[in-house]
Amino acid sequence: MLIDSHCHLDRIKLDPYNGDLSAAIAAAHERGIQQMLCIGISLENIQTVIDIAQAHPRVVASVGVHPCDVKEGAATEAQLINWAAQPKVVALGETGLDYHYETESKDIQHESFALHLRVGKQIGLPVVVHTREAKADTLALIKEHGSLEHSGVLHCFTEDWAMAKAALDLNYYISISGIVTFKTADQIRDVVRNMPLDRLLVETDSPYLAPIPYRGKPNEPKYVREVAQFVADVRGIPLEQLAEKTTENFYRLFNKAKQYLPA
């Protein structure tokens, strides 16, 4: 069984399912995806994400404010703690730094990221981290404010092996999305080859970044199987082994998630 360790179920295209999110989740389960982590990104959508997780047995939630959304409103410590206490919330984030789209909001991003890291350390939850063109600052803030015991994941990883290695040294995990299947993604494939298998996760980041052969089409959790198959092929191991290890890794990092699996 596989896990989609990062998806945005409040944004996926439901036209093929007549608007029924339960049907999209069932379609993923039919392809071996046993659980999905639905990600909060803004003050506006966090309660929606929590509600989705609480309404669907195979979904858990993460709560936080994305660096590209932080200008519209940053979370307070009290808000993060209160959201994290709700049933089926297993992580903080998506938080982090984005210098590609949001160069003018660096200071606010730093404050928000540091807050998520401190709260994660305080309450014992892992942190889901977005990082783009901000390698040094991302690692520096994790070192200063993060937790080795309750670490986190660099999701949808697009950086080089040097950054991945530095994150591994901080006890972080690396999550690979459908980008790994793209023709230009040699750097990510190099990371996949070098990664210790016990720190690897797979994700869709749906509805974005659909893997080949679905590139350019709306992504959804069931396509994490294509991501996993590609990663397994790069590693030269069977899909079953990759699925077993990434699922084991997911429950080690997000250790509250397994209790919510349906019987």
mmCIF file of C-alpha atoms in Angstrom:
data_model
loop_
_atom_site.group_PDB
_atom_site.id
_atom_site.type_symbol
_atom_site.label_atom_id
_atom_site.label_comp_id
_atom_site.label_asym_id
_atom_site.label_seq_id
_atom_site.Cartn_x
_atom_site.Cartn_y
_atom_site.Cartn_z
ATOM 1 C CA MET A 1 0.000 0.000 0.000
ATOM 2 C CA LEU A 2 1.103 3.550 -0.775
ATOM 3 C CA ILE A 3 0.527 6.907 0.897
ATOM 4 C CA ASP A 4 0.143 10.269 -0.805
ATOM 5 C CA SER A 5 2.143 12.295 1.699
ATOM 6 C CA HIS A 6 1.105 15.691 0.287
ATOM 7 C CA CYS A 7 -2.063 16.666 -1.585
ATOM 8 C CA HIS A 8 -4.561 19.514 -1.712
ATOM 9 C CA LEU A 9 -7.922 17.752 -1.758
ATOM 10 C CA ASP A 10 -9.823 21.032 -1.504
ATOM 11 C CA ARG A 11 -8.410 21.976 -4.924
ATOM 12 C CA ILE A 12 -8.454 18.812 -7.008
ATOM 13 C CA LYS A 13 -10.679 18.598 -10.084
ATOM 14 C CA LEU A 14 -13.746 16.513 -9.307
ATOM 15 C CA ASP A 15 -15.427 16.658 -12.729
ATOM 16 C CA PRO A 16 -14.589 12.982 -13.465
ATOM 17 C CA TYR A 17 -16.290 12.080 -10.172
ATOM 18 C CA ASN A 18 -19.429 14.231 -10.558
ATOM 19 C CA GLY A 19 -18.133 16.528 -7.851
ATOM 20 C CA ASP A 20 -17.800 13.742 -5.292
ATOM 21 C CA LEU A 21 -14.517 13.850 -3.338
ATOM 22 C CA SER A 22 -15.321 10.467 -1.776
ATOM 23 C CA ALA A 23 -15.224 8.930 -5.257
ATOM 24 C CA ALA A 24 -11.786 10.432 -5.963
ATOM 25 C CA ILE A 25 -10.511 9.050 -2.664
ATOM 26 C CA ALA A 26 -12.011 5.652 -3.481
ATOM 27 C CA ALA A 27 -10.333 5.724 -6.902
ATOM 28 C CA ALA A 28 -6.995 6.248 -5.166
ATOM 29 C CA HIS A 29 -7.652 3.445 -2.712
ATOM 30 C CA GLU A 30 -8.468 1.086 -5.578
ATOM 31 C CA ARG A 31 -4.922 1.735 -6.842
ATOM 32 C CA GLY A 32 -3.354 0.912 -3.484
ATOM 33 C CA ILE A 33 -3.244 4.339 -1.812
ATOM 34 C CA GLN A 34 -4.324 3.716 1.769
ATOM 35 C CA GLN A 35 -4.026 7.212 3.211
ATOM 36 C CA MET A 36 -3.579 10.826 2.106
ATOM 37 C CA LEU A 37 -2.206 13.874 3.921
ATOM 38 C CA CYS A 38 -4.283 16.918 2.963
ATOM 39 C CA ILE A 39 -2.363 20.160 3.415
ATOM 40 C CA GLY A 40 -3.436 23.488 4.855
ATOM 41 C CA ILE A 41 -1.894 26.533 3.185
ATOM 42 C CA SER A 42 -3.748 29.640 4.396
ATOM 43 C CA LEU A 43 -5.920 31.063 7.134
ATOM 44 C CA GLU A 44 -8.777 30.778 4.640
ATOM 45 C CA ASN A 45 -8.501 27.050 3.891
ATOM 46 C CA ILE A 46 -7.262 25.449 7.117
ATOM 47 C CA GLN A 47 -10.703 24.675 8.539
ATOM 48 C CA THR A 48 -11.762 23.290 5.155
ATOM 49 C CA VAL A 49 -8.786 20.928 5.184
ATOM 50 C CA ILE A 50 -9.580 19.812 8.740
ATOM 51 C CA ASP A 51 -13.221 19.251 7.778
ATOM 52 C CA ILE A 52 -12.188 17.147 4.756
ATOM 53 C CA ALA A 53 -9.946 14.978 6.928
ATOM 54 C CA GLN A 54 -12.637 14.505 9.553
ATOM 55 C CA ALA A 55 -15.244 13.597 6.910
ATOM 56 C CA HIS A 56 -13.115 11.028 5.050
ATOM 57 C CA PRO A 57 -11.605 8.004 6.813
ATOM 58 C CA ARG A 58 -8.527 7.785 4.588
ATOM 59 C CA VAL A 59 -7.504 11.437 4.978
ATOM 60 C CA VAL A 60 -5.431 13.190 7.641
ATOM 61 C CA ALA A 61 -4.561 16.889 7.761
ATOM 62 C CA SER A 62 -1.700 19.312 8.176
ATOM 63 C CA VAL A 63 -2.319 22.912 9.280
ATOM 64 C CA GLY A 64 -0.237 25.945 8.440
ATOM 65 C CA VAL A 65 0.346 28.974 6.218
ATOM 66 C CA HIS A 66 2.306 28.640 2.976
ATOM 67 C CA PRO A 67 5.063 31.224 2.355
ATOM 68 C CA CYS A 68 3.208 32.471 -0.731
ATOM 69 C CA ASP A 69 0.063 33.038 1.368
ATOM 70 C CA VAL A 70 1.597 34.571 4.468
ATOM 71 C CA LYS A 71 1.165 38.168 3.227
ATOM 72 C CA GLU A 72 -2.598 37.627 3.280
ATOM 73 C CA GLY A 73 -2.446 36.633 6.941
ATOM 74 C CA ALA A 74 0.024 34.853 9.196
ATOM 75 C CA ALA A 75 -1.014 32.360 11.856
ATOM 76 C CA THR A 76 -0.451 33.070 15.531
ATOM 77 C CA GLU A 77 1.012 30.605 17.984
ATOM 78 C CA ALA A 78 -2.395 30.162 19.625
ATOM 79 C CA GLN A 79 -4.065 29.457 16.278
ATOM 80 C CA LEU A 80 -1.506 26.801 15.316
ATOM 81 C CA ILE A 81 -1.822 25.096 18.703
ATOM 82 C CA ASN A 82 -5.631 25.139 18.566
ATOM 83 C CA TRP A 83 -5.786 23.767 15.015
ATOM 84 C CA ALA A 84 -3.207 21.108 15.833
ATOM 85 C CA ALA A 85 -5.350 19.879 18.716
ATOM 86 C CA GLN A 86 -8.261 18.988 16.426
ATOM 87 C CA PRO A 87 -8.825 15.310 15.550
ATOM 88 C CA LYS A 88 -6.951 14.012 12.473
ATOM 89 C CA VAL A 89 -4.379 16.833 12.421
ATOM 90 C CA VAL A 90 -0.973 15.131 12.270
ATOM 91 C CA ALA A 91 1.445 17.900 11.201
ATOM 92 C CA LEU A 92 2.105 21.620 10.902
ATOM 93 C CA GLY A 93 2.552 23.298 7.528
ATOM 94 C CA GLU A 94 2.786 23.829 4.701
ATOM 95 C CA THR A 95 5.269 26.474 5.754
ATOM 96 C CA GLY A 96 8.754 27.425 4.612
ATOM 97 C CA LEU A 97 10.417 29.910 2.266
ATOM 98 C CA ASP A 98 9.777 30.839 -1.363
ATOM 99 C CA TYR A 99 12.187 33.321 -2.941
ATOM 100 C CA HIS A 100 11.032 32.571 -6.482
ATOM 101 C CA TYR A 101 7.586 34.161 -6.260
ATOM 102 C CA GLU A 102 7.747 36.111 -3.010
ATOM 103 C CA THR A 103 11.087 37.908 -2.770
ATOM 104 C CA GLU A 104 9.528 41.022 -1.216
ATOM 105 C CA SER A 105 8.032 39.162 1.770
ATOM 106 C CA LYS A 106 11.181 37.481 3.090
ATOM 107 C CA ASP A 107 10.928 38.942 6.581
ATOM 108 C CA ILE A 108 7.326 37.796 7.073
ATOM 109 C CA GLN A 109 8.169 34.384 5.637
ATOM 110 C CA HIS A 110 11.054 34.004 8.092
ATOM 111 C CA GLU A 111 8.854 34.913 11.053
ATOM 112 C CA SER A 112 6.090 32.528 9.968
ATOM 113 C CA PHE A 113 8.461 29.628 9.244
ATOM 114 C CA ALA A 114 10.263 30.074 12.561
ATOM 115 C CA LEU A 115 6.920 30.109 14.387
ATOM 116 C CA HIS A 116 5.769 26.853 12.769
ATOM 117 C CA LEU A 117 9.091 25.229 13.666
ATOM 118 C CA ARG A 118 8.937 26.410 17.293
ATOM 119 C CA VAL A 119 5.336 25.277 17.728
ATOM 120 C CA GLY A 120 6.135 21.916 16.131
ATOM 121 C CA LYS A 121 8.968 21.479 18.609
ATOM 122 C CA GLN A 122 6.743 22.571 21.500
ATOM 123 C CA ILE A 123 3.799 20.266 20.773
ATOM 124 C CA GLY A 124 5.690 17.372 19.180
ATOM 125 C CA LEU A 125 4.402 17.529 15.597
ATOM 126 C CA PRO A 126 6.470 17.290 12.391
ATOM 127 C CA VAL A 127 6.592 20.226 9.981
ATOM 128 C CA VAL A 128 5.844 20.130 6.240
ATOM 129 C CA VAL A 129 8.317 22.474 4.536
ATOM 130 C CA HIS A 130 8.147 24.214 1.161
ATOM 131 C CA THR A 131 11.497 25.561 -0.024
ATOM 132 C CA ARG A 132 12.241 27.222 -3.340
ATOM 133 C CA GLU A 133 15.427 29.126 -4.158
ATOM 134 C CA ALA A 134 16.053 29.536 -0.419
ATOM 135 C CA LYS A 135 18.415 26.713 0.453
ATOM 136 C CA ALA A 136 20.699 28.407 2.970
ATOM 137 C CA ASP A 137 17.958 30.256 4.853
ATOM 138 C CA THR A 138 15.684 27.188 4.986
ATOM 139 C CA LEU A 139 18.411 25.070 6.556
ATOM 140 C CA ALA A 140 19.515 27.854 8.902
ATOM 141 C CA LEU A 141 15.999 28.381 10.269
ATOM 142 C CA ILE A 142 15.468 24.639 10.746
ATOM 143 C CA LYS A 143 18.761 24.470 12.671
ATOM 144 C CA GLU A 144 17.855 27.445 14.851
ATOM 145 C CA HIS A 145 14.176 26.755 15.564
ATOM 146 C CA GLY A 146 13.414 23.159 14.597
ATOM 147 C CA SER A 147 13.454 19.864 16.422
ATOM 148 C CA LEU A 148 15.626 16.821 15.759
ATOM 149 C CA GLU A 149 13.114 14.537 17.467
ATOM 150 C CA HIS A 150 9.959 15.922 15.817
ATOM 151 C CA SER A 151 11.510 16.966 12.533
ATOM 152 C CA GLY A 152 9.679 17.230 9.248
ATOM 153 C CA VAL A 153 9.841 16.843 5.496
ATOM 154 C CA LEU A 154 11.073 18.941 2.596
ATOM 155 C CA HIS A 155 8.142 18.286 0.312
ATOM 156 C CA CYS A 156 8.132 18.275 -3.490
ATOM 157 C CA PHE A 157 11.905 18.379 -3.382
ATOM 158 C CA THR A 158 13.539 20.146 -6.346
ATOM 159 C CA GLU A 159 16.962 21.063 -4.963
ATOM 160 C CA ASP A 160 20.318 19.270 -5.203
ATOM 161 C CA TRP A 161 21.885 16.403 -3.292
ATOM 162 C CA ALA A 162 23.956 18.788 -1.135
ATOM 163 C CA MET A 163 20.783 20.336 0.271
ATOM 164 C CA ALA A 164 19.123 16.962 0.667
ATOM 165 C CA LYS A 165 22.152 15.682 2.593
ATOM 166 C CA ALA A 166 22.112 18.754 4.861
ATOM 167 C CA ALA A 167 18.397 18.192 5.551
ATOM 168 C CA LEU A 168 18.988 14.509 6.303
ATOM 169 C CA ASP A 169 21.628 15.567 8.833
ATOM 170 C CA LEU A 170 18.864 17.562 10.569
ATOM 171 C CA ASN A 171 16.744 14.372 10.707
ATOM 172 C CA TYR A 172 14.432 15.607 7.927
ATOM 173 C CA TYR A 173 12.774 13.462 5.299
ATOM 174 C CA ILE A 174 12.657 14.166 1.548
ATOM 175 C CA SER A 175 9.433 13.809 -0.444
ATOM 176 C CA ILE A 176 9.461 13.247 -4.191
ATOM 177 C CA SER A 177 6.644 14.415 -6.471
ATOM 178 C CA GLY A 178 5.774 13.802 -10.110
ATOM 179 C CA ILE A 179 8.479 16.285 -11.140
ATOM 180 C CA VAL A 180 10.919 13.370 -10.883
ATOM 181 C CA THR A 181 9.354 11.946 -14.069
ATOM 182 C CA PHE A 182 9.989 15.121 -16.097
ATOM 183 C CA LYS A 183 12.720 14.995 -18.744
ATOM 184 C CA THR A 184 14.662 17.894 -17.191
ATOM 185 C CA ALA A 185 14.672 16.508 -13.623
ATOM 186 C CA ASP A 186 18.155 14.934 -13.628
ATOM 187 C CA GLN A 187 19.045 16.693 -10.356
ATOM 188 C CA ILE A 188 16.057 15.179 -8.557
ATOM 189 C CA ARG A 189 16.770 11.727 -9.953
ATOM 190 C CA ASP A 190 20.311 12.075 -8.595
ATOM 191 C CA VAL A 191 18.836 12.795 -5.156
ATOM 192 C CA VAL A 192 16.588 9.730 -5.454
ATOM 193 C CA ARG A 193 19.605 7.527 -6.277
ATOM 194 C CA ASN A 194 21.597 8.813 -3.309
ATOM 195 C CA MET A 195 18.846 8.965 -0.688
ATOM 196 C CA PRO A 196 18.800 6.498 2.187
ATOM 197 C CA LEU A 197 15.602 4.550 1.631
ATOM 198 C CA ASP A 198 14.453 5.109 5.224
ATOM 199 C CA ARG A 199 14.046 8.879 4.673
ATOM 200 C CA LEU A 200 12.123 8.862 1.419
ATOM 201 C CA LEU A 201 8.459 9.790 0.898
ATOM 202 C CA VAL A 202 6.326 10.087 -2.250
ATOM 203 C CA GLU A 203 3.537 12.550 -2.991
ATOM 204 C CA THR A 204 1.402 14.036 -5.738
ATOM 205 C CA ASP A 205 1.077 17.681 -4.589
ATOM 206 C CA SER A 206 -2.201 17.335 -6.487
ATOM 207 C CA PRO A 207 -3.860 19.030 -8.263
ATOM 208 C CA TYR A 208 -0.434 20.243 -9.444
ATOM 209 C CA LEU A 209 2.536 18.517 -11.114
ATOM 210 C CA ALA A 210 0.935 15.405 -12.550
ATOM 211 C CA PRO A 211 3.571 12.796 -13.414
ATOM 212 C CA ILE A 212 4.231 11.542 -16.907
ATOM 213 C CA PRO A 213 2.141 10.232 -18.691
ATOM 214 C CA TYR A 214 -0.426 12.654 -17.221
ATOM 215 C CA ARG A 215 1.725 15.789 -17.302
ATOM 216 C CA GLY A 216 -0.309 18.882 -18.128
ATOM 217 C CA LYS A 217 -3.509 17.303 -16.837
ATOM 218 C CA PRO A 218 -5.056 17.748 -13.381
ATOM 219 C CA ASN A 219 -3.249 15.660 -10.790
ATOM 220 C CA GLU A 220 -4.945 13.576 -8.096
ATOM 221 C CA PRO A 221 -3.883 11.179 -5.325
ATOM 222 C CA LYS A 222 -4.273 8.002 -7.383
ATOM 223 C CA TYR A 223 -1.297 9.086 -9.505
ATOM 224 C CA VAL A 224 1.101 8.720 -6.571
ATOM 225 C CA ARG A 225 1.409 5.162 -7.874
ATOM 226 C CA GLU A 226 3.111 6.492 -11.024
ATOM 227 C CA VAL A 227 5.481 8.575 -8.899
ATOM 228 C CA ALA A 228 6.321 5.573 -6.728
ATOM 229 C CA GLN A 229 6.848 3.282 -9.719
ATOM 230 C CA PHE A 230 9.230 5.785 -11.309
ATOM 231 C CA VAL A 231 11.183 6.234 -8.070
ATOM 232 C CA ALA A 232 11.387 2.454 -7.658
ATOM 233 C CA ASP A 233 12.716 2.132 -11.207
ATOM 234 C CA VAL A 234 15.365 4.802 -10.574
ATOM 235 C CA ARG A 235 16.394 2.945 -7.418
ATOM 236 C CA GLY A 236 16.350 -0.404 -9.199
ATOM 237 C CA ILE A 237 13.977 -1.996 -6.681
ATOM 238 C CA PRO A 238 10.459 -3.475 -6.938
ATOM 239 C CA LEU A 239 7.504 -1.150 -6.461
ATOM 240 C CA GLU A 240 6.377 -3.308 -3.517
ATOM 241 C CA GLN A 241 9.615 -2.626 -1.650
ATOM 242 C CA LEU A 242 9.433 1.108 -2.349
ATOM 243 C CA ALA A 243 5.799 1.189 -1.202
ATOM 244 C CA GLU A 244 6.589 -0.699 1.992
ATOM 245 C CA LYS A 245 9.516 1.582 2.898
ATOM 246 C CA THR A 246 7.824 4.899 2.091
ATOM 247 C CA THR A 247 4.717 3.866 4.035
ATOM 248 C CA GLU A 248 6.857 2.845 6.999
ATOM 249 C CA ASN A 249 8.692 6.191 6.755
ATOM 250 C CA PHE A 250 5.431 8.132 6.639
ATOM 251 C CA TYR A 251 4.175 6.578 9.869
ATOM 252 C CA ARG A 252 7.527 7.075 11.567
ATOM 253 C CA LEU A 253 7.465 10.795 10.767
ATOM 254 C CA PHE A 254 3.721 11.456 11.038
ATOM 255 C CA ASN A 255 3.287 9.141 14.007
ATOM 256 C CA LYS A 256 -0.255 10.280 14.787
ATOM 257 C CA ALA A 257 -1.539 9.231 11.354
ATOM 258 C CA LYS A 258 -1.727 5.465 11.728
ATOM 259 C CA GLN A 259 -4.323 5.617 14.490
ATOM 260 C CA TYR A 260 -6.736 7.139 11.977
ATOM 261 C CA LEU A 261 -6.514 4.348 9.409
ATOM 262 C CA PRO A 262 -9.877 2.651 8.935
ATOM 263 C CA ALA A 263 -10.058 -0.847 10.386
#
